Tab-separated table of C-alpha atoms in Angstrom:
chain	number	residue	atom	x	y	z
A	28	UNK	CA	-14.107	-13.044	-32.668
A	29	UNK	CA	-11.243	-12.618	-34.599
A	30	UNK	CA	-7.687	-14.037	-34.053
A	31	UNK	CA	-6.295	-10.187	-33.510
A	32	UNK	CA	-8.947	-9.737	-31.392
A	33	UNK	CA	-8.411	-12.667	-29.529
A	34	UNK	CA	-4.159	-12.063	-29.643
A	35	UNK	CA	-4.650	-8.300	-28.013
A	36	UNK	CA	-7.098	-9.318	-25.846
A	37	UNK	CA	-5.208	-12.009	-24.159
A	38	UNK	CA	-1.844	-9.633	-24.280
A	39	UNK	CA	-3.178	-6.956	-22.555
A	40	UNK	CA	-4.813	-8.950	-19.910
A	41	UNK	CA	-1.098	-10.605	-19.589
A	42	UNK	CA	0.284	-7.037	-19.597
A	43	UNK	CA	-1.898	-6.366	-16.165
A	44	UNK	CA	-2.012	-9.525	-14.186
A	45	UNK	CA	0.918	-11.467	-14.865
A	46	UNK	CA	3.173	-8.539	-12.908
A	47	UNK	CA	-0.029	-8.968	-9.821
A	48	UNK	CA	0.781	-12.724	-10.198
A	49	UNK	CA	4.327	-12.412	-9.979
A	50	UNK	CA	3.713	-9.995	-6.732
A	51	UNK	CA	1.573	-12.835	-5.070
A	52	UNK	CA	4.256	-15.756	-5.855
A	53	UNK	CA	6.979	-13.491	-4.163
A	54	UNK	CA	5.181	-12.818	-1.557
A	55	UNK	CA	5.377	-16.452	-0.298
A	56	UNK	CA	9.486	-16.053	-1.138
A	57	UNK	CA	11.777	-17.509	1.911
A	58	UNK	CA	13.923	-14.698	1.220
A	59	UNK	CA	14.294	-11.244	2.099
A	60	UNK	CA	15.285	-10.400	-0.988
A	61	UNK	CA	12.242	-9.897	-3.204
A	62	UNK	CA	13.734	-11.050	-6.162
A	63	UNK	CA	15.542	-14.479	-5.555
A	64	UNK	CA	13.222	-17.459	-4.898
A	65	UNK	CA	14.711	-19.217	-1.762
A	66	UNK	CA	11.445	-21.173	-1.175
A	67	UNK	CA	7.802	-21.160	0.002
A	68	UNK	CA	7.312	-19.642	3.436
A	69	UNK	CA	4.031	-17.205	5.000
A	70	UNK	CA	6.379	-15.936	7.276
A	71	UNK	CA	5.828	-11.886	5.747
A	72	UNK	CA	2.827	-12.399	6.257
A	73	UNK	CA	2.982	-12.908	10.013
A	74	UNK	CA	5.823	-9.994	10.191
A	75	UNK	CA	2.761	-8.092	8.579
A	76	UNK	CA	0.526	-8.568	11.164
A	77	UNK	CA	3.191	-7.578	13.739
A	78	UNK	CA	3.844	-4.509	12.229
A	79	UNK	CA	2.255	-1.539	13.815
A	80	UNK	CA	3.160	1.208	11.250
A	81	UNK	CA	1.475	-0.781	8.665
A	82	UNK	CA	-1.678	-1.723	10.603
A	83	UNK	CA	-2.094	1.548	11.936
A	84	UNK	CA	-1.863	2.921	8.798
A	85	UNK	CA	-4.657	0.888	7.201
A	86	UNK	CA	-6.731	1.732	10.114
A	87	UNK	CA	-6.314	5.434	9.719
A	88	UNK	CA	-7.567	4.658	5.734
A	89	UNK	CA	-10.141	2.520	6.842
A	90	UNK	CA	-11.207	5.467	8.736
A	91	UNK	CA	-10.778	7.968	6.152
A	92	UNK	CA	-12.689	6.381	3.706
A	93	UNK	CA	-15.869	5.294	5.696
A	94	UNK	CA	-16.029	8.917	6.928
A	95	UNK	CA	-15.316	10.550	3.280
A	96	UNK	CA	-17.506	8.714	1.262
A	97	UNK	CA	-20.470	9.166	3.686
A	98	UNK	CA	-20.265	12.365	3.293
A	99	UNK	CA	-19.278	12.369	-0.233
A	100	UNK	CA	-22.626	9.934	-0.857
A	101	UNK	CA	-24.507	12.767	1.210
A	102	UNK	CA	-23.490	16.051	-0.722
A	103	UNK	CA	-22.993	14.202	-3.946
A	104	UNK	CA	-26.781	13.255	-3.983
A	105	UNK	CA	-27.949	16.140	-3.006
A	106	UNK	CA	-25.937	18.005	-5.730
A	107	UNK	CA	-27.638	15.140	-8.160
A	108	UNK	CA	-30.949	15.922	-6.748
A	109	UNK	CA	-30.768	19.618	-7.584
A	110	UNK	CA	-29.035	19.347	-11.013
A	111	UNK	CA	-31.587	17.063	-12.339
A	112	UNK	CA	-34.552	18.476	-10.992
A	113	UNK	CA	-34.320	21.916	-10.267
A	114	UNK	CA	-34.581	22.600	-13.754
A	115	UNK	CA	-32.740	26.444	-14.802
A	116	UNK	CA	-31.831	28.426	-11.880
A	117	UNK	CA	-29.791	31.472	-11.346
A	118	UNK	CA	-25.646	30.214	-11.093
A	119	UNK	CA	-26.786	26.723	-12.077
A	120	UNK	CA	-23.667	26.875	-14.895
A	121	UNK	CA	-21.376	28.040	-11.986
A	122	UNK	CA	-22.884	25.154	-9.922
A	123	UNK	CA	-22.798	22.412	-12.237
A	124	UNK	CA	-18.774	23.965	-13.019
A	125	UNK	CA	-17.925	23.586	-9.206
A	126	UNK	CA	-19.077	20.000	-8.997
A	127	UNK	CA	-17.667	18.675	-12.125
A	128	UNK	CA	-14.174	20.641	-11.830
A	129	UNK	CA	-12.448	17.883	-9.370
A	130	UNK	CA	-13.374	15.130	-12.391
A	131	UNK	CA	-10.455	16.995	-14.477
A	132	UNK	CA	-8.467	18.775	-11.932
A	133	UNK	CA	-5.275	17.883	-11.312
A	134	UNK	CA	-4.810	15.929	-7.774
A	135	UNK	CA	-1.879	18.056	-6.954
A	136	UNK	CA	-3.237	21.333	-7.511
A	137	UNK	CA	-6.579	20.176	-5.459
A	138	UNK	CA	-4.075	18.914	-3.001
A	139	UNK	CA	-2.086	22.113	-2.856
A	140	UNK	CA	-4.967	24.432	-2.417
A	141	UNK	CA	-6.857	22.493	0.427
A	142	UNK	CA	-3.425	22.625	2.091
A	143	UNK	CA	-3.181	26.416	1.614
A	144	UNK	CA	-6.953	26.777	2.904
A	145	UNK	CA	-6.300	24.979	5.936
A	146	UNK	CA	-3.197	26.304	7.156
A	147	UNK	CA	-5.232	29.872	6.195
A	148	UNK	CA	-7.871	28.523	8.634
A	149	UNK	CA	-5.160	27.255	11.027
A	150	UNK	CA	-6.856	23.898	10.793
A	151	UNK	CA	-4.208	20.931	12.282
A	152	UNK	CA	-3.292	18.651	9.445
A	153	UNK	CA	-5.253	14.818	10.388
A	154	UNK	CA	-7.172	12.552	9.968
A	155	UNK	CA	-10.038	15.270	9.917
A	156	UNK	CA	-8.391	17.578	7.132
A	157	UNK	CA	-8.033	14.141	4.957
A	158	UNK	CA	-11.593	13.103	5.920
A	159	UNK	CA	-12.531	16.680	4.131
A	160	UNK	CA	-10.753	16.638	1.413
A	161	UNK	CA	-11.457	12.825	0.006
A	162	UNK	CA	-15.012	14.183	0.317
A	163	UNK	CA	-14.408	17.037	-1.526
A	164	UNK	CA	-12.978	15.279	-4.450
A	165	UNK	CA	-15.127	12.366	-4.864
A	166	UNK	CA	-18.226	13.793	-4.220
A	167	UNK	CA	-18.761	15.014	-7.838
A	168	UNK	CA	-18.365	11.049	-8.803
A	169	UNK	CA	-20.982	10.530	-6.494
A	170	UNK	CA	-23.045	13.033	-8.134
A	171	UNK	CA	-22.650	11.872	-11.650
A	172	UNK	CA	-23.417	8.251	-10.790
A	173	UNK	CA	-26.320	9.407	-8.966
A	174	UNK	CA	-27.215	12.223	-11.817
A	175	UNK	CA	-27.337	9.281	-14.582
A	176	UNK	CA	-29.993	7.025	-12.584
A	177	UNK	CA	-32.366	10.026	-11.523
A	178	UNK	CA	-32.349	11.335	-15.074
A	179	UNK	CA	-34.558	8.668	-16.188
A	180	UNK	CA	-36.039	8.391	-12.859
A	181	UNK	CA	-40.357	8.083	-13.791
A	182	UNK	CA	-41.288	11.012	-11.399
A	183	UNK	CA	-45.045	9.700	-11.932
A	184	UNK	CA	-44.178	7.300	-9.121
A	185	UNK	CA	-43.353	10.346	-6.625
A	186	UNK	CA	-46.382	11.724	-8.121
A	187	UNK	CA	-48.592	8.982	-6.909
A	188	UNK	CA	-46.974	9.091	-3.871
A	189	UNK	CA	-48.265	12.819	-3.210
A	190	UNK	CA	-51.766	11.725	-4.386
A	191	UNK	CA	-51.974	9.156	-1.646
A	192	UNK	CA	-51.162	11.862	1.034
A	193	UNK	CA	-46.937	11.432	1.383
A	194	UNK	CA	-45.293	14.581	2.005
A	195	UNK	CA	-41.940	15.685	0.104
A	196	UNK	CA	-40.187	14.014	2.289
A	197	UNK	CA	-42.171	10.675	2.737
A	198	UNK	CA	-42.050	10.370	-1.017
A	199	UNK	CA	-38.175	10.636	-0.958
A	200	UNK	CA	-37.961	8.342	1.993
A	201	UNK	CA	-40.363	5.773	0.312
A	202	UNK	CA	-40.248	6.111	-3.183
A	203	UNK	CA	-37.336	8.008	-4.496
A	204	UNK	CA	-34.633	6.846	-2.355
A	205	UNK	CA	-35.319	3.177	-2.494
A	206	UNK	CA	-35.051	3.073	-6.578
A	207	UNK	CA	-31.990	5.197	-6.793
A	208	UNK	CA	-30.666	3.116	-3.673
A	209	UNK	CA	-28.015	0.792	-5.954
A	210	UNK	CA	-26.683	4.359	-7.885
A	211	UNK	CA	-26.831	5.894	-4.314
A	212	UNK	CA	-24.494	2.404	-3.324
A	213	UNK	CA	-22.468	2.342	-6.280
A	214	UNK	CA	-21.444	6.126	-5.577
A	215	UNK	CA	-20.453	5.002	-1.993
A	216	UNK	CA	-18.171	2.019	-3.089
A	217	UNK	CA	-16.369	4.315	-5.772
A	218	UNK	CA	-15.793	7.242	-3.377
A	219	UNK	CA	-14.859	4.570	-0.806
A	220	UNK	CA	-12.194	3.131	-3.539
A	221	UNK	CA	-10.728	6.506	-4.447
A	222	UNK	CA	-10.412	7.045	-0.987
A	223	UNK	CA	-8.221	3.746	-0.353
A	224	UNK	CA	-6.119	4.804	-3.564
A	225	UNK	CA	-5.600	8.353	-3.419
A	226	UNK	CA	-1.759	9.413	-2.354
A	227	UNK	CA	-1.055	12.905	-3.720
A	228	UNK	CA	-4.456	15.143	-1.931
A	229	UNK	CA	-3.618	12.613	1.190
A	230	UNK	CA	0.238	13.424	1.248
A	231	UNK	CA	-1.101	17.616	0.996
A	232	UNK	CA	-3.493	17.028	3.533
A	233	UNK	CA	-1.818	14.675	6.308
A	234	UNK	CA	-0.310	15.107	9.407
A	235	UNK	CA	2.439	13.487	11.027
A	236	UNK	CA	-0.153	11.206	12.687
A	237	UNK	CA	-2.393	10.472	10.347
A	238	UNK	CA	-0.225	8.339	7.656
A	239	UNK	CA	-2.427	6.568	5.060
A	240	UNK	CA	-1.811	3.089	4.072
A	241	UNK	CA	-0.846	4.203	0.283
A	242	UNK	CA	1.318	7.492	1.807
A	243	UNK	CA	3.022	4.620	3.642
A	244	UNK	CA	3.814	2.177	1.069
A	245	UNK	CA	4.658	4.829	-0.898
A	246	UNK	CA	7.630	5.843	1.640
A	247	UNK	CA	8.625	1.998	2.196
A	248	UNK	CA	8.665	1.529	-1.318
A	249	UNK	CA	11.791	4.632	-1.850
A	250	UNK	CA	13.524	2.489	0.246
A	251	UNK	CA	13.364	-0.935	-1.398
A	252	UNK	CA	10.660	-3.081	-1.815
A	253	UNK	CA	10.361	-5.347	1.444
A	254	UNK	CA	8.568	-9.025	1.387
A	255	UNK	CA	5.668	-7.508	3.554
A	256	UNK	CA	4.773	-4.735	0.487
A	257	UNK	CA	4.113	-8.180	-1.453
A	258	UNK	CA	2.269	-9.983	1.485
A	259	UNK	CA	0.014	-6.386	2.310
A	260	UNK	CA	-0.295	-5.824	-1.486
A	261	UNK	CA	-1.419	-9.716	-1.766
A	262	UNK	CA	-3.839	-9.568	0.766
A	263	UNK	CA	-5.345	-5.909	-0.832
A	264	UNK	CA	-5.514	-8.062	-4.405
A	265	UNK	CA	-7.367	-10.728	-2.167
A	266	UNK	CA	-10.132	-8.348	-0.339
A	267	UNK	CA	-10.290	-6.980	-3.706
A	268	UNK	CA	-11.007	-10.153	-5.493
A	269	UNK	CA	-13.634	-11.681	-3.102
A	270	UNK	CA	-15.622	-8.491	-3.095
A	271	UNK	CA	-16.088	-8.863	-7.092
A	272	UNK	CA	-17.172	-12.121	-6.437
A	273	UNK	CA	-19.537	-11.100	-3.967
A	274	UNK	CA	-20.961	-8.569	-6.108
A	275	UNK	CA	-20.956	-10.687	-9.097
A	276	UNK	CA	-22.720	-13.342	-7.631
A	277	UNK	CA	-25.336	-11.094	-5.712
A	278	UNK	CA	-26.047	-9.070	-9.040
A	279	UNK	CA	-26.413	-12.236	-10.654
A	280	UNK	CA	-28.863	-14.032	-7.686
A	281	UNK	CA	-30.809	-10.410	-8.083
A	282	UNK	CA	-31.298	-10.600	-11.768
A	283	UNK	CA	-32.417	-14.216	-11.815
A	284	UNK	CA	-34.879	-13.296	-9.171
A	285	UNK	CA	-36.805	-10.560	-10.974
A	286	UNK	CA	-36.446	-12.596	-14.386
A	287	UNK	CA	-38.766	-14.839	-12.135
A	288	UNK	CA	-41.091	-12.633	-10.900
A	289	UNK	CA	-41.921	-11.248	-14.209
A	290	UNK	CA	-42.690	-14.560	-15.803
């Protein structure tokens, strides 16, 4: 590795931690105001937990995204399923066009027109018109995450499957599903994570009881930043941080174990 390589490497990885590490040192500040140091103190942290806006807010994303990305994970494989095997069908360009549009659309326009569609339907804004249209959006990353694993899926194993008696279903069930299980997973977590980040289709589809964590921060933040955006933004980096671990380690544990099986 080159020195230049080695200089722009470690610049831009300054360039996007060393503001997160400035967040997390502040959020420990004694003072209220976020940028003069008046000493260590957690106490943000507890005026974080004893804030109900904020809590309610996370659980009402919490919600959102567990509910979206299921069904995201659902339709989005499905979509996979008949894109990669269906072969050439009648409208499979108009298909293939409606799942892949949200990948460039612009958020506000998807945001705009699920608003215009539900107050055409007279649908109350909520937690259920969010709920739709997170699913709506990240579905078609579920589908290409999926898409990519089943296109060099070895359909000779579904084919044994038949031969031994398993209907269409049974081989899914049994054969299919468990080997495109970690895209099938991998499409969850990202639909789960766009979920969590999205602000602009939330703040279209919301109603006045249904405020997202990021619609909230996003409306504390126009007001001044407060200590408790640095503790809750320091405790996201956190969550976020074990969770690579976690995966890191687990992919690691899982490739060590079939290196030994194989020898």
């Amino acid at each position: 590795m080159t020195s230049f390589n080695v200089v722009s490497l470690t610049l831009g990885f300054a360039f996007l931690y060393i503001p997160m590490l400035i967040l997390i040192i502040y959020s420990f500040n004694e003072s209220k105001l976020v940028t003069v140091w008046a000493g260590f103190s957690i106490k943000w942290y507890g005026e974080l937990l004893q804030n109900e806006a904020f809590l309610d807010a996370a659980w009402v994303t919490v919600k959102v995204g567990f509910f979206s990305s299921t069904i995201a994970t659902v339709l989005g494989t499905m979509a996979a399923f008949v894109l990669v095997r269906s072969g050439r069908f009648f409208g499979r360009t108009l298909f293939s066009g409606m799942i892949y549009a949200p990948l460039v659309m612009p958020e506000v326009i998807t945001g705009l027109s699920l608003l215009l569609l539900f107050i055409s339907l007279s649908v109350d804004r909520g937690v259920f018109t969010i709920v739709l249209a997170h699913a709506t959006f990240s579905m078609c990353y579920v589908s290409v995450v999926v898409s990519s694993r089943m296109a060099t899926f070895d359909q000779s194993l579904e084919e044994a499957a038949y031969d031994l008696g398993c209907t269409g279903w049974d081989a899914f069930k049994s054969v299919t599903l468990p080997i495109i299980a970690p895209a099938v997973i991998s499409g969850w977590l990202l639909a789960f994570t766009l979920s969590l980040d999205d602000l602009v289709i939330a703040s279209f589809t919301a109603g006045p009881s249904s405020t997202t964590l990021p619609i909230k921060i996003f409306s504390s933040v126009r007001l001044g930043v407060s200590p408790e955006i640095n503790a809750l933004s320091t405790i996201i980096i956190g969550l976020v941080t074990v969770g690579v671990i976690v995966a890191s380690i687990t992919s690691k544990r899982a490739l060590v174990r079939r290196q030994q099986e194989t020898v």
